[in-house]
Amino acid sequence: MFNEVVYFHTSLNHPSIAAVVEVVMTAGKRDGGSQHLSCGFGIIPLFHGGSEVTDPATEDRALKLYHGTPRALLHPRFQNPVEKNKYMTVMEKSHLQYALKSHQPLEAIFHLLPENLLISGMRTVPGLLPAHGDTGDCLQKPRLMKTVTCSLEGLFIQLYPSLEEFEEELLELLNSDRLLQALSGSARSEAADMRSVRWAVWSPVVGTGDTDVVLPLRGGACRGPCQTLMYRTPPSSRQGKHVESGTVQFHVSSDSEEHLVTAAEILCKDKDESKQPPTPSLRVPTPWRVPVSPQGPRLSMSQLVASPQGTGQTLQQDGGITHLEADLGSPDAEPCASDQLRALPFTPLQLPMAAVGLQACSSHMSLSRAALARLHAAGFPDILDRNQEPVEISEPVELGNFNLRLEEADPLQGNEVVLQFLAFGSDAQGSVEGRQPRTVFLTFQFYRFPPVTTPRLQLVSTDGGLATGLAMPAQLLVRVNEDGTLTRPPGLQLKYMVDPAFLRPGEHRWFLRYLAEHSLQIDVWDGDSLLHVGSAAIKLEPLLRQGQTAVRTYHELEVATTEYEPDGTVMGREALRHGALRPLGVRVAVRGRLHLCLANVGHPCDETPEQLASHSRTVTAPDGTVTTPGGSWCSRNAPGGGRTAWARRLVDVDNELEAALRNRRPEQGWPKQRAWDLQVIDAYRDHIKGESIYQMLSQAITATRTVHAVLGTAEFFEFALKNPYGVQHTVTIEVDHPELSVILDPREWRHFKELTKSVTPVEEDMFHLRDDLKPQVYLRPGETVHIPFKYQTFSADPAVVAAQGPAGLGTGASENTHSLGKSGTKQAKLIQVSFQVSGGKPIALLRVKVEPQPHVVDQTFRFYHPELTFLKKTIRLPPWHTLPGIPVGVPGGQPEMFVRCSDPDIICETKSLGPGEPQDIFLKVAGGPSPQIKKFFVAIYTDTWLAAPVQIWQFYLHSLQRLDVACTAGQLTRLSLLLRGTAAPRRVQAFTSHPQELEVDPKGAFLLPANGIQDLYIGVRPRQAGSKFIYLNLVDVESHQLVSSWLLCLSCRQPLISKAFEISLPAGGGKGCNKRITYTNPYPSPRFYFLCTNRPDLLQFKEDSFEVAGGEVYTIGLRFAPSQTVGEEEILVHINDHEDKNEETFCVKVLYQ
């Protein structure tokens, strides 16, 4: 039986084109040789009436065989069609089974296969990688090898003995050939071909760097690569044979980091990596020299086309051809056996960005008695313990000195975590650069509770304030009602109930580790402009009570905004140099200070068996007892205490039957109605009898498992599958959801059993995969085996993905108390697993109930990007030993990190720069239309099987309308934006992140008509030269919703400085200094001028504008403010005309000593 697939491609599409198949038998001779005998041939028509393949069906068809040899088709008396030819006889009771169909994946490798060449997929094709799996057919799903770029320079061709003599001899040969053809009366034969006159053979050896190559040119009776004959010089040449046709020389250069990958290397690499876990990684084999065969090249693809004898001949030539090499046998694996595979460094396209988290240290403060008095006088509500007594603010303790055993031995296992937000104070520098907010709201997520967006909080000033240090006096946070009134008392208090009764097995210990190692990140937003004010982070370790009944601490947090430098592109070989890459700098600017209290009140916990989840990792199949809808059939007085149930009317059990009786009852007497009801009930019973019996039988073999799914964390369990029959069966496992899968790899199975401390056995090669990739397991009569399952989802729950912040204010924090027992129950989904024997008969069913749970967020990134464009970012991963949750004592040094993204449409992968180098995360995200906010999560792993992430990062991508502005520092540039109305009229107002540098007109609120168009005029006056981003929001002032958002990309150049001054001032306070400079009007007419500076915090003018006559001198009064630090500052004084165009700029260098 010859069962093999052969492939070919052709550009011929005529109906008369056919494929001729000959059956050849190999017979042995007495001398030990072999003889080929023809057993007949057949004709397969390829096309019919056009360019379509004949009947591209996949079923087999019979091919009639004819006596004789295919050379009969070349006989002059042969007639078409074949059926009319009397010289061809059909072989009786003989035929050939075949199937003919098109193969679209072959189009990608047409350049590697010449036309009309039959090639088997079992053979090695140069340029293709070997096939995956056991099929060995590399043409079924062809995969191209990596290409290598070489540069040829200085190409020089030398023809013997000179170019003039070569052309003269060539013309003589052409003329004699023409005369010979004219005398014979025949057309030009293949003996002369004008397409090429010389050819050479070169085998590139990649990895040698820059090389000079000299090759001899060939020609004559020996066929070239194009299967044509070339002219050559007469044999009476005076030179040796090696230069009788001339030489070609050139300089070749290639990137030393690039190299060819041969099929032998890939086969050996697959064998080596079959013992490793199937985790994707960048592994490229080390380059090795391709040996040049002394016998010359083997038969190439193009030579196979024109070779008359066919198959295995080797042309004896002096050079070697490694490209398109057609030794279609097995490759030599010897070079691969001696070389080690090494990882080449990743070539980044962008400079990596440092994953810098907010500093969450030194926030725990010791309050003075005066501060405590002001805090008490402000009227904040007290935090009460379980005895309804106020919890006093404790003194600060040194972080990192907690005792985990003390927490676990605490009799008060219940934790009531209280977050009490008190006040917010804007930083002095932040108030100068940006707009000071009047209202704020906060967004954050504590542990795995749902994310919280607080209501708007009004900033109310008080005498004295609560702030310390350099911050401005803090303003109290007072909740704003929907009608605009304020709620008393001040402050916002949120409670989180963490009861072990609602936690998963072992989660209480994990919650304690979360408090000890993690930080809570809080985002502060402007409640009016919906602009991001900044973020604050606080260590949660003070919430550990360490045996106390309740704790309460006071904290003052820096609210800072993180600004990343513009992306830079890595050029040339600089990216490949060891240790050359450094992460981008991150500018962190403090915008204010947030005052809050943390408290943890202990409560006793009564754990009941009904509330606790099962600790077993094994799901046992039911015993087959059928439970009827009416209850069990045991006696009410049964000694076993079995369940009992009273009989119930059918109409009370089945709503469908009740509706049928009510709708179809005729208006007759009671006896007839009774008979009619009985008829309807009998008909209904017959209708649902089959379905009811099937449901009861299915219920008898159905087991249920509840899984509390967390993003990125694999939930492992085993199902005890028993063969209830007395004969062996092969059971097929069918799962109707891709997130639940059977663990097929015994290494992965063993890894999860070690994590979960399971004691059931692990079997090697337990499963067999069908063609449809459904696993099968063999069961002996009455045998029970454990089937390992893994549920893992990388898709975030829709309730969790809901974006926080500027999209609009909700009522997420209207309920001040949150509990874990209430989350995740409404979004539960059911997954059905069926264990079927032959014929699709189920022997067991498994229902997996998935309850999604919120996950912990370790770090948050926010990016503002132009709409409908791709965001490409490279983020440098921090050192692995600094990640919370990392296992201690990892063998082998620094582990490899892996990443997965919650959004399948986002490209997220980790790159390694080589041994000892840090790892980077590469992100490619498609932005949506403005003002859309895309939120996604990235899970970071250090174990190969991705069991549980060590950190989860959340990313926000704010899509903004982009506007590029080219301007000059200190000079006003005017622009206009086009506003488009929505379906309803709105009262809107424009807000900007830098009101000192960007002016809008109209300034206040205005009406944006429905579906209308209106202009918004803006004026940009940047203070410093360089690139800068300014954000502009259009907000509905009534509903506090974001209507539109813009990203202004400023490219600001420095003005021409006409004069420079230098003064020295004392640092560390003082009264400042007054100075004067003069300005001369260069125009003959009076002019009006305006003054501005790039540092209004250090320099003030006596007059912001002045008028001076033509040619006159005006004295400008300057007031320099004192500085607290020692250093040097360059202050620019811009003198602008009446149109706010820059006339002159003075530079004053101030030395603070």
Coordinates of N, CA and C in Angstrom, one line a residue, residues 895-1063:
P895 N 15.6 33.6 38.1 CA 14.7 32.8 37.2 C 14.2 33.6 36.0
E896 N 13.8 32.9 35.0 CA 13.2 33.5 33.9 C 11.8 34.0 34.2
M897 N 11.4 35.2 33.7 CA 10.1 35.7 33.9 C 9.2 35.5 32.7
F898 N 7.9 35.3 32.9 CA 6.9 35.2 31.9 C 5.8 36.1 32.1
V899 N 5.1 36.6 31.1 CA 4.0 37.5 31.2 C 2.8 37.0 30.4
R900 N 1.6 37.3 30.8 CA 0.4 37.1 30.1 C -0.5 38.3 30.3
C901 N -1.3 38.6 29.2 CA -2.1 39.8 29.2 C -3.6 39.4 29.3
S902 N -4.4 40.2 29.9 CA -5.8 39.9 30.0 C -6.6 40.2 28.7
D903 N -6.0 41.0 27.8 CA -6.6 41.3 26.5 C -5.9 40.5 25.4
P904 N -6.6 39.6 24.8 CA -6.0 38.8 23.7 C -5.6 39.7 22.5
D905 N -6.2 40.9 22.3 CA -5.8 41.7 21.2 C -4.6 42.6 21.4
I906 N -4.0 42.4 22.6 CA -2.8 43.2 22.9 C -1.6 42.3 22.8
I907 N -0.5 42.7 22.2 CA 0.7 42.0 22.1 C 1.5 42.3 23.3
C908 N 1.8 41.2 24.1 CA 2.5 41.4 25.4 C 3.5 40.2 25.5
E909 N 4.8 40.5 25.5 CA 5.8 39.4 25.6 C 7.0 40.0 26.4
T910 N 7.7 39.1 27.0 CA 8.9 39.5 27.7 C 10.2 39.1 26.9
K911 N 11.1 40.0 27.0 CA 12.4 39.9 26.2 C 13.6 39.8 27.2
S912 N 14.5 38.9 26.9 CA 15.7 38.8 27.7 C 16.9 39.4 26.9
L913 N 17.7 40.2 27.5 CA 18.9 40.8 26.8 C 20.1 39.9 27.0
G914 N 20.0 38.7 27.5 CA 21.1 37.9 27.7 C 21.4 37.5 29.1
P915 N 22.3 36.6 29.3 CA 22.6 36.1 30.7 C 23.1 37.3 31.6
G916 N 22.5 37.4 32.7 CA 22.9 38.5 33.6 C 22.3 39.8 33.4
E917 N 21.6 40.0 32.3 CA 20.9 41.2 31.9 C 19.5 41.2 32.4
P918 N 18.9 42.4 32.7 CA 17.5 42.4 33.1 C 16.5 42.1 31.9
Q919 N 15.3 41.9 32.3 CA 14.3 41.5 31.3 C 13.3 42.7 31.1
D920 N 12.8 42.8 29.9 CA 11.9 43.8 29.5 C 10.5 43.2 29.1
I921 N 9.5 44.0 29.3 CA 8.1 43.7 28.8 C 7.8 44.6 27.6
F922 N 7.5 44.0 26.5 CA 7.1 44.8 25.3 C 5.6 44.7 25.2
L923 N 5.0 45.9 25.0 CA 3.6 46.1 24.8 C 3.3 46.8 23.5
K924 N 2.3 46.3 22.9 CA 1.7 46.9 21.6 C 0.2 46.9 21.8
V925 N -0.3 48.1 22.0 CA -1.8 48.3 22.3 C -2.4 49.2 21.2
A926 N -3.5 48.8 20.7 CA -4.3 49.6 19.8 C -5.2 50.5 20.5
G927 N -5.0 51.8 20.4 CA -5.9 52.8 21.0 C -7.2 53.0 20.3
G928 N -8.2 53.4 21.1 CA -9.5 53.6 20.5 C -9.8 55.1 20.3
P929 N -11.0 55.4 20.0 CA -11.3 56.8 19.8 C -11.4 57.6 21.1
S930 N -11.1 58.9 21.0 CA -11.2 59.8 22.2 C -12.6 59.9 22.6
P931 N -12.9 60.0 23.9 CA -12.1 59.9 25.1 C -12.1 58.5 25.7
Q932 N -12.0 57.5 24.9 CA -12.0 56.1 25.4 C -10.8 55.8 26.3
I933 N -11.1 55.0 27.3 CA -10.0 54.5 28.3 C -10.0 53.0 28.2
K934 N -8.9 52.5 27.8 CA -8.7 51.0 27.7 C -7.9 50.5 29.0
K935 N -8.5 49.6 29.7 CA -7.9 49.0 30.9 C -7.6 47.5 30.7
F936 N -6.4 47.1 31.0 CA -6.0 45.7 30.9 C -5.0 45.4 32.0
F937 N -4.8 44.1 32.2 CA -3.9 43.7 33.2 C -2.8 42.8 32.6
V938 N -1.6 42.8 33.3 CA -0.5 42.0 32.9 C -0.1 41.2 34.1
A939 N -0.1 39.9 34.0 CA 0.4 39.0 35.1 C 1.8 38.6 34.8
I940 N 2.6 38.6 35.9 CA 4.1 38.3 35.8 C 4.3 37.0 36.6
Y941 N 5.0 36.1 35.9 CA 5.2 34.8 36.5 C 6.7 34.5 36.6
T942 N 7.1 33.7 37.5 CA 8.5 33.2 37.6 C 8.5 31.7 37.5
D943 N 7.4 31.0 37.5 CA 7.4 29.6 37.3 C 7.0 29.2 35.9
T944 N 7.6 28.1 35.3 CA 7.4 27.8 33.9 C 6.0 27.5 33.6
W945 N 5.2 26.9 34.5 CA 3.9 26.4 34.2 C 2.8 27.5 34.5
L946 N 3.2 28.7 34.9 CA 2.3 29.8 35.1 C 1.2 29.5 36.1
A947 N 1.6 28.9 37.2 CA 0.6 28.5 38.3 C 0.0 29.7 38.9
A948 N 0.8 30.6 39.4 CA 0.3 31.8 40.1 C 1.2 33.0 39.9
P949 N 0.7 34.2 39.5 CA 1.5 35.3 39.2 C 2.1 35.9 40.5
V950 N 3.3 36.4 40.4 CA 4.0 37.0 41.6 C 3.5 38.5 41.7
Q951 N 3.1 39.1 40.5 CA 2.6 40.4 40.5 C 1.6 40.6 39.4
I952 N 0.6 41.4 39.6 CA -0.3 41.8 38.6 C -0.3 43.3 38.4
W953 N 0.0 43.8 37.2 CA 0.0 45.2 36.9 C -1.2 45.5 36.1
Q954 N -1.8 46.7 36.4 CA -2.9 47.2 35.6 C -2.4 48.4 34.8
F955 N -3.0 48.5 33.6 CA -2.6 49.6 32.7 C -3.8 50.3 32.2
Y956 N -3.7 51.6 32.2 CA -4.8 52.5 31.6 C -4.2 53.2 30.4
L957 N -4.9 53.1 29.3 CA -4.5 53.8 28.1 C -5.6 54.8 27.8
H958 N -5.3 56.1 28.0 CA -6.3 57.2 27.7 C -6.0 57.6 26.2
S959 N -7.1 57.5 25.4 CA -7.0 57.9 24.0 C -7.5 59.3 23.9
L960 N -6.6 60.2 23.4 CA -6.9 61.6 23.3 C -6.7 62.0 21.8
Q961 N -7.4 63.1 21.5 CA -7.2 63.7 20.2 C -5.9 64.5 20.2
R962 N -5.1 64.2 19.2 CA -3.7 64.8 19.2 C -3.7 66.1 18.4
L963 N -3.0 67.1 18.9 CA -2.8 68.4 18.2 C -1.3 68.8 18.4
D964 N -0.6 68.8 17.3 CA 0.8 69.2 17.4 C 0.9 70.8 17.2
V965 N 1.7 71.4 18.1 CA 1.9 72.8 18.2 C 3.4 73.1 18.1
A966 N 3.8 73.9 17.2 CA 5.1 74.5 17.2 C 5.1 75.9 17.6
C967 N 5.9 76.2 18.7 CA 5.8 77.5 19.3 C 7.1 78.0 19.8
T968 N 7.2 79.2 20.4 CA 8.4 79.8 20.9 C 8.1 80.0 22.4
A969 N 9.1 79.8 23.3 CA 9.0 80.0 24.7 C 8.7 81.5 25.0
G970 N 7.7 81.7 25.8 CA 7.4 83.1 26.2 C 6.5 83.8 25.2
Q971 N 6.1 83.2 24.1 CA 5.4 83.9 23.1 C 4.0 83.2 22.9
L972 N 3.0 84.0 22.7 CA 1.6 83.4 22.7 C 1.4 82.9 21.2
T973 N 0.9 81.6 21.1 CA 0.5 81.0 19.9 C -1.0 80.7 19.9
R974 N -1.7 81.2 19.0 CA -3.2 81.1 19.0 C -3.6 80.0 18.1
L975 N -4.6 79.1 18.5 CA -5.1 78.0 17.7 C -6.6 77.9 18.0
S976 N -7.3 77.1 17.3 CA -8.7 76.8 17.5 C -9.0 75.3 17.4
L977 N -9.9 74.9 18.2 CA -10.3 73.5 18.1 C -11.8 73.4 17.8
L978 N -12.2 72.4 17.0 CA -13.5 72.2 16.6 C -14.3 71.3 17.5
L979 N -15.3 71.8 18.1 CA -16.1 71.0 19.1 C -17.4 70.5 18.3
R980 N -17.7 69.2 18.5 CA -18.9 68.6 17.9 C -19.8 68.2 19.0
G981 N -21.1 68.6 18.9 CA -22.1 68.3 19.9 C -22.5 66.9 19.9
T982 N -23.1 66.4 21.0 CA -23.6 65.1 21.1 C -25.1 65.1 20.8
A983 N -25.8 64.0 21.1 CA -27.2 63.9 20.7 C -28.0 64.8 21.5
A984 N -27.6 65.3 22.7 CA -28.4 66.2 23.5 C -27.5 67.4 23.8
P985 N -28.1 68.6 24.0 CA -27.4 69.8 24.3 C -26.7 69.6 25.7
R986 N -25.5 70.2 25.9 CA -24.8 70.0 27.1 C -24.2 71.4 27.5
R987 N -24.1 71.5 28.8 CA -23.4 72.7 29.4 C -22.0 72.3 29.8
V988 N -21.0 72.7 29.0 CA -19.7 72.2 29.1 C -18.7 73.3 29.5
Q989 N -17.5 72.9 29.9 CA -16.5 73.8 30.2 C -15.1 73.1 29.9
A990 N -14.2 73.9 29.4 CA -12.9 73.4 29.1 C -11.9 73.6 30.3
F991 N -11.2 72.5 30.6 CA -10.2 72.6 31.6 C -8.8 72.1 31.1
T992 N -7.8 72.6 31.6 CA -6.4 72.3 31.1 C -5.5 71.9 32.3
S993 N -4.6 71.1 32.0 CA -3.6 70.6 33.0 C -2.6 71.7 33.4
H994 N -2.4 72.7 32.5 CA -1.4 73.7 32.7 C -2.1 75.1 32.4
P995 N -2.9 75.6 33.3 CA -3.6 76.8 33.1 C -2.7 78.0 32.9
Q996 N -1.4 78.0 33.5 CA -0.5 79.1 33.4 C 0.1 79.2 32.0
E997 N 0.0 78.1 31.2 CA 0.6 78.0 29.9 C -0.4 77.9 28.8
L998 N -1.6 77.6 29.1 CA -2.6 77.4 28.1 C -3.9 78.1 28.5
E999 N -4.3 79.0 27.6 CA -5.5 79.8 27.8 C -6.6 79.3 26.9
V1000 N -7.9 79.3 27.4 CA -9.0 78.9 26.6 C -10.0 80.0 26.5
D1001 N -10.8 80.0 25.4 CA -11.8 81.0 25.2 C -13.0 80.3 24.6
P1002 N -14.2 80.3 25.2 CA -14.6 80.9 26.4 C -14.0 80.2 27.7
K1003 N -13.7 81.0 28.7 CA -13.1 80.5 29.9 C -14.1 79.7 30.8
G1004 N -15.3 80.2 30.9 CA -16.3 79.5 31.8 C -17.1 78.5 31.1
A1005 N -18.3 78.2 31.7 CA -19.2 77.2 31.1 C -20.0 77.8 30.0
F1006 N -20.3 77.0 28.9 CA -21.0 77.5 27.8 C -21.9 76.3 27.3
L1007 N -22.8 76.6 26.5 CA -23.8 75.6 25.9 C -23.3 75.1 24.6
L1008 N -23.1 73.8 24.6 CA -22.7 73.1 23.3 C -24.0 72.5 22.7
P1009 N -24.5 73.0 21.6 CA -25.8 72.6 21.0 C -25.7 71.1 20.6
A1010 N -26.9 70.5 20.5 CA -26.9 69.1 20.1 C -26.6 69.0 18.6
N1011 N -25.6 68.1 18.3 CA -25.2 67.8 17.0 C -24.7 69.0 16.3
G1012 N -24.3 70.0 17.0 CA -23.8 71.3 16.4 C -22.2 71.3 16.4
I1013 N -21.7 72.4 15.8 CA -20.3 72.6 15.7 C -19.9 74.0 16.3
Q1014 N -18.9 74.0 17.1 CA -18.5 75.3 17.7 C -17.0 75.3 17.9
D1015 N -16.4 76.5 17.8 CA -15.0 76.6 17.9 C -14.6 76.9 19.4
L1016 N -13.5 76.3 19.8 CA -12.9 76.6 21.1 C -11.5 77.2 20.8
Y1017 N -11.3 78.4 21.2 CA -10.0 79.1 20.9 C -9.1 78.9 22.1
I1018 N -7.8 78.6 21.8 CA -6.8 78.4 22.8 C -5.6 79.2 22.4
G1019 N -4.9 79.6 23.5 CA -3.6 80.3 23.3 C -2.5 79.6 24.2
V1020 N -1.4 79.3 23.5 CA -0.3 78.5 24.2 C 0.8 79.4 24.4
R1021 N 1.3 79.6 25.6 CA 2.5 80.3 25.9 C 3.4 79.4 26.8
P1022 N 4.2 78.6 26.3 CA 5.1 77.7 27.1 C 6.2 78.5 27.8
R1023 N 6.6 78.0 28.9 CA 7.6 78.7 29.7 C 9.0 78.2 29.4
Q1024 N 9.1 77.0 29.0 CA 10.5 76.4 28.8 C 10.5 75.8 27.4
A1025 N 11.7 75.8 26.8 CA 11.9 75.2 25.5 C 12.0 73.6 25.6
G1026 N 11.7 73.0 24.5 CA 11.7 71.5 24.5 C 10.3 71.0 24.1
S1027 N 10.2 69.6 24.3 CA 8.9 68.9 24.1 C 8.1 68.8 25.4
K1028 N 6.8 69.0 25.2 CA 6.0 68.9 26.4 C 4.6 68.5 26.0
F1029 N 3.8 67.9 26.9 CA 2.5 67.5 26.7 C 1.6 68.3 27.6
I1030 N 0.4 68.8 27.1 CA -0.6 69.5 27.8 C -1.9 68.8 27.5
Y1031 N -2.7 68.5 28.6 CA -4.0 67.9 28.4 C -5.1 68.9 28.6
L1032 N -6.1 68.7 27.7 CA -7.3 69.6 27.7 C -8.5 68.7 27.7
N1033 N -9.4 68.9 28.7 CA -10.6 68.2 28.8 C -11.8 69.1 28.6
L1034 N -12.8 68.6 27.9 CA -14.1 69.2 27.8 C -15.1 68.4 28.6
V1035 N -15.6 69.0 29.7 CA -16.4 68.3 30.7 C -17.8 68.9 30.8
D1036 N -18.8 68.0 30.9 CA -20.2 68.3 31.2 C -20.2 68.7 32.7
V1037 N -20.5 70.0 33.0 CA -20.4 70.5 34.3 C -21.6 70.0 35.1
E1038 N -22.7 69.6 34.5 CA -23.9 69.1 35.2 C -23.8 67.6 35.6
S1039 N -23.4 66.8 34.7 CA -23.3 65.4 35.0 C -21.9 64.9 35.3
H1040 N -20.9 65.8 35.2 CA -19.5 65.6 35.4 C -19.1 64.4 34.6
Q1041 N -19.3 64.4 33.3 CA -18.9 63.4 32.4 C -17.9 64.1 31.4
L1042 N -17.0 63.2 30.9 CA -16.0 63.7 30.0 C -16.5 63.6 28.6
V1043 N -16.6 64.8 27.9 CA -17.1 64.8 26.5 C -16.1 64.7 25.5
S1044 N -15.0 65.4 25.6 CA -13.8 65.3 24.7 C -12.5 65.5 25.4
S1045 N -11.5 65.0 24.8 CA -10.2 65.2 25.5 C -9.1 65.3 24.4
W1046 N -8.1 66.2 24.6 CA -7.1 66.5 23.6 C -5.7 66.3 24.3
L1047 N -4.8 65.9 23.5 CA -3.4 65.9 23.9 C -2.6 66.9 23.0
L1048 N -2.1 67.9 23.6 CA -1.4 69.0 22.9 C 0.1 68.6 23.0
C1049 N 0.7 68.3 21.9 CA 2.2 68.0 21.8 C 2.9 69.3 21.4
L1050 N 3.6 69.9 22.4 CA 4.3 71.1 22.1 C 5.7 70.9 21.7
S1051 N 6.1 71.5 20.7 CA 7.5 71.5 20.3 C 8.0 73.0 20.3
C1052 N 8.6 73.3 21.5 CA 8.9 74.7 21.8 C 10.4 75.0 21.6
R1053 N 10.7 76.1 20.9 CA 12.1 76.5 20.7 C 12.4 77.7 21.6
Q1054 N 13.7 77.8 21.8 CA 14.2 78.9 22.7 C 14.3 80.2 21.9
P1055 N 13.8 81.3 22.5 CA 13.9 82.6 21.8 C 15.4 83.1 21.8
L1056 N 15.6 84.0 20.9 CA 17.0 84.6 20.8 C 17.2 85.5 22.0
I1057 N 18.3 85.3 22.7 CA 18.6 86.1 23.9 C 19.5 87.2 23.5
S1058 N 19.0 88.4 23.7 CA 19.7 89.6 23.3 C 20.7 90.1 24.4
K1059 N 20.4 90.0 25.7 CA 21.2 90.4 26.8 C 21.2 89.4 27.9
A1060 N 22.3 89.3 28.6 CA 22.5 88.4 29.7 C 23.0 89.2 30.9
F1061 N 22.5 88.8 32.1 CA 22.9 89.5 33.4 C 23.2 88.3 34.4
E1062 N 23.9 88.7 35.4 CA 24.3 87.8 36.5 C 24.3 88.5 37.8
I1063 N 23.6 87.9 38.8 CA 23.5 88.5 40.1 C 23.7 87.3 41.1

